[in-house]
PDB file of C-alpha atoms in Angstrom:
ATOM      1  CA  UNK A  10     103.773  22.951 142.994  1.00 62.00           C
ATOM      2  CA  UNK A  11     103.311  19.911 140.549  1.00 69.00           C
ATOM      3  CA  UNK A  12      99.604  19.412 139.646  1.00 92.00           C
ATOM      4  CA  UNK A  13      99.298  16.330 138.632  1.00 96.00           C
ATOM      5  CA  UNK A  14     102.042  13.928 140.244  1.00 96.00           C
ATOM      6  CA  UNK A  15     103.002  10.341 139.790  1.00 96.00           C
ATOM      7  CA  UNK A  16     105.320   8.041 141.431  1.00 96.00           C
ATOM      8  CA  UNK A  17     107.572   6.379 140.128  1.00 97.00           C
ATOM      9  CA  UNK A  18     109.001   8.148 137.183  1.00 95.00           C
ATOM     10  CA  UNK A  19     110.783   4.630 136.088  1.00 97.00           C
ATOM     11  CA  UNK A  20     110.301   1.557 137.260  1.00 97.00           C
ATOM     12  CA  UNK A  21     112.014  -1.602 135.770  1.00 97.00           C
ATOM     13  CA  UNK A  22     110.780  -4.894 137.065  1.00 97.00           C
ATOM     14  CA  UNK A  23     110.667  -8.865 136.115  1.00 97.00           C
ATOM     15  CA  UNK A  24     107.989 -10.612 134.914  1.00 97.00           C
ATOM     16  CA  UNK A  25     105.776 -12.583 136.870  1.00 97.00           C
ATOM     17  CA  UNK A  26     105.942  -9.322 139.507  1.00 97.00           C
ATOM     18  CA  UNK A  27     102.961  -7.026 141.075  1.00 97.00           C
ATOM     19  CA  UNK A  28     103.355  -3.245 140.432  1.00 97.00           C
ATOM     20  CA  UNK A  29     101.520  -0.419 141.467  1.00 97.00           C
ATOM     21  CA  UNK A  30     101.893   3.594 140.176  1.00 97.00           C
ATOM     22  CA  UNK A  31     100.110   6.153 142.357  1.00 97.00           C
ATOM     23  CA  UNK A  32      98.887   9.158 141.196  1.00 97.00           C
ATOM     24  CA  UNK A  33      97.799  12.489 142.349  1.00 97.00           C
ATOM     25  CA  UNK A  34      96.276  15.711 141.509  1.00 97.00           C
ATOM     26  CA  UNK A  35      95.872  18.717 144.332  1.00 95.00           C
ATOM     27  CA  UNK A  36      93.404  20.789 141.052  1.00 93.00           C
ATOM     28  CA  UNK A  37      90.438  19.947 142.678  1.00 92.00           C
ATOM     29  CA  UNK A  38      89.393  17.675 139.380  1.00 90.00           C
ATOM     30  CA  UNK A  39      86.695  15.572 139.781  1.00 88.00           C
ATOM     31  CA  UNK A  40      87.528  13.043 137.078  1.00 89.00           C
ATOM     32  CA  UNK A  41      90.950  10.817 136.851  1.00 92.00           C
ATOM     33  CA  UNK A  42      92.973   8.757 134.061  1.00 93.00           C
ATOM     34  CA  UNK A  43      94.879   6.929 133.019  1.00 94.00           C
ATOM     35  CA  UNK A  44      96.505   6.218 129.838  1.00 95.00           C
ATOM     36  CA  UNK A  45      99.250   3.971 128.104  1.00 94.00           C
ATOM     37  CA  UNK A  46     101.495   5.014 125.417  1.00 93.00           C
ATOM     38  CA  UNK A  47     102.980   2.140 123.630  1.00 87.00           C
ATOM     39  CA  UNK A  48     106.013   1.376 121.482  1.00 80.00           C
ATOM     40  CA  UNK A  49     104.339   3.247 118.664  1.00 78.00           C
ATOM     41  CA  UNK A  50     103.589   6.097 120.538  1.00 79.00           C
ATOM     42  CA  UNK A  51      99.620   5.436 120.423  1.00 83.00           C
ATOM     43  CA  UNK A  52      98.203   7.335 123.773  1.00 90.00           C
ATOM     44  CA  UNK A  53      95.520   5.382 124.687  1.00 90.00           C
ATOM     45  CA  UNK A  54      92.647   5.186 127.549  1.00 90.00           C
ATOM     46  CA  UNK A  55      92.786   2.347 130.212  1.00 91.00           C
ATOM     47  CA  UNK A  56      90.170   3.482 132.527  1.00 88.00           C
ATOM     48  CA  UNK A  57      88.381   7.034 133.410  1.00 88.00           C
ATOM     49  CA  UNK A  58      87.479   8.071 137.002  1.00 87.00           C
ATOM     50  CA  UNK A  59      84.576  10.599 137.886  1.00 83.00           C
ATOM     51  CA  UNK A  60      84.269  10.713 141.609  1.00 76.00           C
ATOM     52  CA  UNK A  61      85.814   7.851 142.844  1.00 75.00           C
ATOM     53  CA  UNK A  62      83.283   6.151 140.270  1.00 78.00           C
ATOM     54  CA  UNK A  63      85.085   3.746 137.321  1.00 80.00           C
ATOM     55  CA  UNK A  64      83.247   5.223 134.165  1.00 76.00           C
ATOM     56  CA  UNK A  65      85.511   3.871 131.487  1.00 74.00           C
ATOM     57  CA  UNK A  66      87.279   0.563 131.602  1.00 72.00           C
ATOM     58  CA  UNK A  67      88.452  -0.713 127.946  1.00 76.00           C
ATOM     59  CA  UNK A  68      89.469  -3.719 127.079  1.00 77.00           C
ATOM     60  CA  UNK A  69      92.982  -3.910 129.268  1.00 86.00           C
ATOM     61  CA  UNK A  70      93.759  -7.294 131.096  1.00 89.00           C
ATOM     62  CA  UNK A  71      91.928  -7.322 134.670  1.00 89.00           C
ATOM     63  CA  UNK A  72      95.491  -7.996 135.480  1.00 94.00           C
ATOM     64  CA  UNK A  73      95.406  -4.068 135.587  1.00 93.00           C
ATOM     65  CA  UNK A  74      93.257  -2.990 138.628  1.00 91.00           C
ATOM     66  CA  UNK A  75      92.786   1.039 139.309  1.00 91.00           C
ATOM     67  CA  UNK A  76      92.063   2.327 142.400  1.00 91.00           C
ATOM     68  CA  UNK A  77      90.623   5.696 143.841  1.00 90.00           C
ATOM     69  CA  UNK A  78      91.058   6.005 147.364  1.00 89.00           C
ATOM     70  CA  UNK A  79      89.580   9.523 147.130  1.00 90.00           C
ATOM     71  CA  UNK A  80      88.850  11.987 144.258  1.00 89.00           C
ATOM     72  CA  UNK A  81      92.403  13.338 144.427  1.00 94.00           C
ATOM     73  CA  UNK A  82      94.150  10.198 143.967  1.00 94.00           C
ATOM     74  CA  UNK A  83      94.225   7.243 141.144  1.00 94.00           C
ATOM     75  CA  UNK A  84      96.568   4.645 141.867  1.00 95.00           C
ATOM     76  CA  UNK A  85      96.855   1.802 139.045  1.00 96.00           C
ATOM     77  CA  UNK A  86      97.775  -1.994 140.313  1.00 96.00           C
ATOM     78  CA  UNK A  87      99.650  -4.412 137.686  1.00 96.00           C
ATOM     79  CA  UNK A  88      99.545  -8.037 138.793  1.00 96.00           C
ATOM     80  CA  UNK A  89     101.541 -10.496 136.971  1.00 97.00           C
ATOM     81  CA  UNK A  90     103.570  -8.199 135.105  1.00 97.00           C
ATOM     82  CA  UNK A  91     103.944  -9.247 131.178  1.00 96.00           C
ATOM     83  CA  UNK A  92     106.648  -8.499 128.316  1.00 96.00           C
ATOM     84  CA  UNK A  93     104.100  -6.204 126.832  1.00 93.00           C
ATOM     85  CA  UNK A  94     102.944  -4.193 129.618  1.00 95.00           C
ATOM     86  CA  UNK A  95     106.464  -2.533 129.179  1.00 96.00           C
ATOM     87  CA  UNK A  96     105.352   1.155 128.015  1.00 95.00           C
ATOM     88  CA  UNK A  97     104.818   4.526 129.629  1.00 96.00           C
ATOM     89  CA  UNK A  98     101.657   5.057 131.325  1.00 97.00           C
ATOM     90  CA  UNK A  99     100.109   8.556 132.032  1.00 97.00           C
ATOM     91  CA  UNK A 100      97.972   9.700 134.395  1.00 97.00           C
ATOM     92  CA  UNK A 101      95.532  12.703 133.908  1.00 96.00           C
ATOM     93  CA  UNK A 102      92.946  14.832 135.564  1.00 94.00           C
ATOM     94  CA  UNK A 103      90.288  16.893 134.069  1.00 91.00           C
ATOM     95  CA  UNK A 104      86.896  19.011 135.725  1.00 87.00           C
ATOM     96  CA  UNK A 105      84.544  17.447 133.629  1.00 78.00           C
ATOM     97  CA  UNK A 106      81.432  18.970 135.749  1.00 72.00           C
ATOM     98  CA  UNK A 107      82.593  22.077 134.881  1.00 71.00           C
ATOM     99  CA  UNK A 108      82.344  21.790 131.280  1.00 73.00           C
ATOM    100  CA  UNK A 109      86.245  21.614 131.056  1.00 74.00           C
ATOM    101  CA  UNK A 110      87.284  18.831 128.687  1.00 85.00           C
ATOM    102  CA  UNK A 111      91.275  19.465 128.867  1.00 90.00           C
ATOM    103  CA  UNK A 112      92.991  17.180 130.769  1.00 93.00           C
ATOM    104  CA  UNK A 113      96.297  17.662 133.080  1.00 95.00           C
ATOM    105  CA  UNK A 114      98.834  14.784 132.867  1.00 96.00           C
ATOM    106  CA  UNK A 115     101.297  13.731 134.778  1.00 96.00           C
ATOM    107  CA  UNK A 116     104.754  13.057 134.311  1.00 95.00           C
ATOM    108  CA  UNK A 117     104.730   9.564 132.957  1.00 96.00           C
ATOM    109  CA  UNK A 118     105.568   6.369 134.469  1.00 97.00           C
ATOM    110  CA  UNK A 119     108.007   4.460 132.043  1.00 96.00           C
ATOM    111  CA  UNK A 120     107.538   0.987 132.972  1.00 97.00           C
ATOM    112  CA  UNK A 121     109.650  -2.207 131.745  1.00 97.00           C
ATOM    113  CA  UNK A 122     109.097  -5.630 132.016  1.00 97.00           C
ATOM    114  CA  UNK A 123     112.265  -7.630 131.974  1.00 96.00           C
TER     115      UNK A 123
ATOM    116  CA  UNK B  26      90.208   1.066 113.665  1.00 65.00           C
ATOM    117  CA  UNK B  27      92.239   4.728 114.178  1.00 80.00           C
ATOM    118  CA  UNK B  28      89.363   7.007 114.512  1.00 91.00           C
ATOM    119  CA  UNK B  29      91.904   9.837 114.542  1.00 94.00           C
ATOM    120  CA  UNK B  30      94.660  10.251 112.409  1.00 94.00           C
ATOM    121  CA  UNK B  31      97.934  12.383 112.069  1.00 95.00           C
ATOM    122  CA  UNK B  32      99.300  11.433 109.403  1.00 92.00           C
ATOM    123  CA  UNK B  33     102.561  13.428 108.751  1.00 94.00           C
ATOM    124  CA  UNK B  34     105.211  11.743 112.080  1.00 93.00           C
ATOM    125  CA  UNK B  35     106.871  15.167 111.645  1.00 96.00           C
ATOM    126  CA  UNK B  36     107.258  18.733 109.911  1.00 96.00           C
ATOM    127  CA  UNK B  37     110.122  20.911 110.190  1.00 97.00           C
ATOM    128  CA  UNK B  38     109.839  24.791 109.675  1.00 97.00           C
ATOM    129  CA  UNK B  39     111.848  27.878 109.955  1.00 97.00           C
ATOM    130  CA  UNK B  40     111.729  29.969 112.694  1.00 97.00           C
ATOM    131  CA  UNK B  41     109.142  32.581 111.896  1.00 97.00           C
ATOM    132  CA  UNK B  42     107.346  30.523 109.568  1.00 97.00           C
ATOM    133  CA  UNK B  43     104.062  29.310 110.022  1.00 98.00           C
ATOM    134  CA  UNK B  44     103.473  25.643 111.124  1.00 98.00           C
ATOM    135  CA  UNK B  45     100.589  24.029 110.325  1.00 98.00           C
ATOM    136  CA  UNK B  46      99.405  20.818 111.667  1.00 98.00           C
ATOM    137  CA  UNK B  47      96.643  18.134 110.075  1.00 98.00           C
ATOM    138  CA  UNK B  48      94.178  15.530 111.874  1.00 97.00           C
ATOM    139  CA  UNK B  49      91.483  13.672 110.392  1.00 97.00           C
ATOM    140  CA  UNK B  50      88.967  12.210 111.971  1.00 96.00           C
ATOM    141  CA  UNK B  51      85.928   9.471 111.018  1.00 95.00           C
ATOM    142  CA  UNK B  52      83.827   9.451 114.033  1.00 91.00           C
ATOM    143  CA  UNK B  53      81.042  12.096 113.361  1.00 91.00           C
ATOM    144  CA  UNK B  54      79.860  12.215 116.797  1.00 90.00           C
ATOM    145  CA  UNK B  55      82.830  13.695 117.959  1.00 93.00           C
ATOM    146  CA  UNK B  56      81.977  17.190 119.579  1.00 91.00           C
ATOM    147  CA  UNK B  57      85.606  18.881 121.186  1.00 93.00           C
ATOM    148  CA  UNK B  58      88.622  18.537 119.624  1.00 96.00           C
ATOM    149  CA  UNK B  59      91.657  19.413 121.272  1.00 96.00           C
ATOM    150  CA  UNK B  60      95.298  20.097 120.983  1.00 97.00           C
ATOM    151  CA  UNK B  61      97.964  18.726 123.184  1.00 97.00           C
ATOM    152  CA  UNK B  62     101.998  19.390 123.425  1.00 97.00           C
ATOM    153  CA  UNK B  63     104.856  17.108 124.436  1.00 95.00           C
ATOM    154  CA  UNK B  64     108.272  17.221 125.237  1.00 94.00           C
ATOM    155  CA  UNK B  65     110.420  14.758 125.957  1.00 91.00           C
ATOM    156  CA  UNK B  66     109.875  12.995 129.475  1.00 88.00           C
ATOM    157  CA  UNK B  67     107.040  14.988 130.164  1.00 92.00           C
ATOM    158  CA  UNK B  68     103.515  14.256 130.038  1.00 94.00           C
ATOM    159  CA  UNK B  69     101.270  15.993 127.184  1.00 95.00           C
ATOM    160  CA  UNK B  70     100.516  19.960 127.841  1.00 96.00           C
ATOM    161  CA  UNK B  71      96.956  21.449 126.571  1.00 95.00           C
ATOM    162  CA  UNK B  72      97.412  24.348 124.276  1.00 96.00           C
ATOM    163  CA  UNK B  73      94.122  24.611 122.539  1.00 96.00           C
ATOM    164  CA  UNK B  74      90.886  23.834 121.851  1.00 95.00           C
ATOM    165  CA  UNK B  75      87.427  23.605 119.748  1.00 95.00           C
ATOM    166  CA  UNK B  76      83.903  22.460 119.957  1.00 93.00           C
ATOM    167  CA  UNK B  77      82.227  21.042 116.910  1.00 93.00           C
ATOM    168  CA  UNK B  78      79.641  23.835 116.926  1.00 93.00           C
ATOM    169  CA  UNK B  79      82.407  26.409 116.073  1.00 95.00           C
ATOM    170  CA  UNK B  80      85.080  26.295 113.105  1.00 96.00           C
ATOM    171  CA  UNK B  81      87.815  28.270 114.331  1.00 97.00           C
ATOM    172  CA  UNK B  82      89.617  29.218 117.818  1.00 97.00           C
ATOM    173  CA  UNK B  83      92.746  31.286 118.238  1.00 97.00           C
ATOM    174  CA  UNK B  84      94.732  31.711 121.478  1.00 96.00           C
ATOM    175  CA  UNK B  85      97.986  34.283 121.067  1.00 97.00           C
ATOM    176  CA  UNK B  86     100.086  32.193 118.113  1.00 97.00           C
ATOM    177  CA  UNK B  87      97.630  28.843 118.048  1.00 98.00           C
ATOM    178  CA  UNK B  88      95.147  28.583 115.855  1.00 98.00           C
ATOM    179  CA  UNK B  89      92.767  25.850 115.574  1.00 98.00           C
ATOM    180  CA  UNK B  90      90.449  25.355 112.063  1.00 98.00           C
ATOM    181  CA  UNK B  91      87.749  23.328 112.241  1.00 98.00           C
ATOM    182  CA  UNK B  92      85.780  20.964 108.715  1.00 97.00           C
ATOM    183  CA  UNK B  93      83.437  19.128 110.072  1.00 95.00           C
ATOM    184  CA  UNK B  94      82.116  18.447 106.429  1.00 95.00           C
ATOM    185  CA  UNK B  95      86.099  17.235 105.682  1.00 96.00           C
ATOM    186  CA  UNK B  96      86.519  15.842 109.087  1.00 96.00           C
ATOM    187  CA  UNK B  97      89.696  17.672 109.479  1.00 97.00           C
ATOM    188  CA  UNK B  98      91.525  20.044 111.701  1.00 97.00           C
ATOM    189  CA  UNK B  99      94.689  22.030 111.772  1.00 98.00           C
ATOM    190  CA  UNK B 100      96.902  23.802 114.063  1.00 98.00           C
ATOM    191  CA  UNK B 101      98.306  26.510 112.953  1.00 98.00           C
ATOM    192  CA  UNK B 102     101.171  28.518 114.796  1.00 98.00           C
ATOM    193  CA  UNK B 103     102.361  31.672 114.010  1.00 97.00           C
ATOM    194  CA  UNK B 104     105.260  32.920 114.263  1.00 97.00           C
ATOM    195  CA  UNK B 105     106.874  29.714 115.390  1.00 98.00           C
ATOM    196  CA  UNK B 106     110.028  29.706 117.790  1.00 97.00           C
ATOM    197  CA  UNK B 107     112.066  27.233 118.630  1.00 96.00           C
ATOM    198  CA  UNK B 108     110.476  26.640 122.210  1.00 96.00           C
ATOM    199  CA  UNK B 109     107.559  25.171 119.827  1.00 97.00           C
ATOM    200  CA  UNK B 110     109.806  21.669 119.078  1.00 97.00           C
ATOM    201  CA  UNK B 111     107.779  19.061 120.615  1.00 97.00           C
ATOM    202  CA  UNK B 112     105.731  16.268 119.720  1.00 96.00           C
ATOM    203  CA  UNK B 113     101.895  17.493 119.167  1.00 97.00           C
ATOM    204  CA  UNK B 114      98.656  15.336 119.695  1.00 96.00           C
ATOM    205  CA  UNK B 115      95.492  15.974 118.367  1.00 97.00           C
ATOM    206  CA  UNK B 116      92.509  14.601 120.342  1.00 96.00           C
ATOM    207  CA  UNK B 117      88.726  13.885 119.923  1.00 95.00           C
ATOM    208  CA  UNK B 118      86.273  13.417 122.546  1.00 92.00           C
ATOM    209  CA  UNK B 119      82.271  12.220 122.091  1.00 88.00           C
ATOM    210  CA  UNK B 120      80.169  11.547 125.041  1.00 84.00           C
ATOM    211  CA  UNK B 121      79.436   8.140 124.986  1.00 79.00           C
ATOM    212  CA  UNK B 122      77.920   5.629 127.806  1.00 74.00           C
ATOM    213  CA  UNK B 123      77.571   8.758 130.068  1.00 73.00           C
ATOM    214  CA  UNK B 124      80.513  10.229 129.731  1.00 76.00           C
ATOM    215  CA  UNK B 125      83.097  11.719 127.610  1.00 82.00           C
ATOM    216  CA  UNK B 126      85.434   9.200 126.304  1.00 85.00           C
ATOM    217  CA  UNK B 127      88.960  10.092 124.455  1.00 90.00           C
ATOM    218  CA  UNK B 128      90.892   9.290 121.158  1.00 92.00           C
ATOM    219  CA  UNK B 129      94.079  10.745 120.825  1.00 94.00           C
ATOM    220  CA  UNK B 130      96.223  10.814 117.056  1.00 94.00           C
ATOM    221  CA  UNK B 131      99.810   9.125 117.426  1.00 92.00           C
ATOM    222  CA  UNK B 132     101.333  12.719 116.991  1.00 94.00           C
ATOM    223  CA  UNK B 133     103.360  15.134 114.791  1.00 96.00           C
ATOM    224  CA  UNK B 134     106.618  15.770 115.952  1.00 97.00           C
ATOM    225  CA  UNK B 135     107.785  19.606 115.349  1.00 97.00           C
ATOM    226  CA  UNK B 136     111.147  20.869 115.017  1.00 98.00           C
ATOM    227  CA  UNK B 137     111.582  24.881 114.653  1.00 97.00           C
ATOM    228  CA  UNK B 138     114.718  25.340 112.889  1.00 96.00           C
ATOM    229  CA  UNK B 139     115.969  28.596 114.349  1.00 90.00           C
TER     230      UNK B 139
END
């Protein structure tokens, strides 16, 4: 009964490619992540979701395109996939209306870019 | 610009010992700090948290200490156990452009040495 899900778990692709990852959470969260851990290990924020709403978006290539069909689900679209995009990319869930700042990650989605 | 620090990659104690981990922070409007654990292939778990208004929160074995004047916080479990190797993140959050945005330390790894 996996709370926050993500699909793939690997994915290995060429450059040049389109990618997407879906993700999905059944907590009944209204806001929605996602992150990228790099080669150092630095977890860091690519764009926040609060009700299907974008709320964060930092300064990631618009190359990277995040999409929220619904408030359950925050899939993440890579076009033109790069060298660096290769990483592990998490994403989280957290009931931010409620006062509740702990998020809920997924898995992790360890992309490479061959 | 790391606004949130852990500087020690990794700290290895007994079993039974206590552990304590450090994170420094520069960003003074930070409000909630939080604790996260990793193991490998997995995404991060929450284990604890603290609100800037408050200098100390204990769940079971985890203890978090809050200096807002040092801008500084620690972990501290006790007893550990083995189960307690992983990788810990400490995080920050401030509420920024409407909502609560996250900065996450590059981690401590833990080993219990049983």
């Amino acid at each position: 009964d996996t709370a926050v899900s993500q699909t793939p778990k690997y994915l290995v692709t060429q450059m040049g490619n389109d990618k997407s990852i879906k993700c999905e959470q059944n907590l009944g969260h209204d806001t929605m992540y996602w992150y990228k851990q790099d080669s150092k290990k630095f977890l860091k924020i690519m764009f926040s979701y609060n009700n299907k709403e974008l709320i964060i978006n930092e300064t990631v290539p618009n190359r990277f395109s995040p999409k929220s069909p619904d408030k359950a689900h925050l899939n993440l679209h890579i076009n033109s996939l790069e060298l660096g995009d290769s990483a592990v990319y998490f994403c989280a869930s957290s009931h931010l209306s409620g006062g509740r700042h702990e998020q809920y990650f997924g898995p992790g989605t360890r992309l490479t870019v061959t | 610009d790391q606004q949130v620090k852990q500087n020690s990659p990794s700290l290895s104690v007994q079993e039974g010992r206590i552990s304590i981990l450090n994170c420094d922070y520069t960003n003074s409007m930070f409000d909630y700090f939080l604790w996260y654990k990793k193991y490998p292939a997995e995404g991060p778990t929450f284990l604890i948290s603290i609100s800037s208004i408050k200098d100390k929160n204990e769940d079971g074995r985890f203890t978090v200490f809050l200096n807002k004047s040092a801008k500084h916080l620690s972990l501290h479990i006790v007893p550990s156990q083995p189960g307690d190797s992983a990788v810990y993140f400490c995080a920050a959050s401030a509420f920024t452009s409407g909502t609560y945005k996250y900065i996450f330390g590059t981690g401590t790894r833990l080993k219990v040495l049983a």
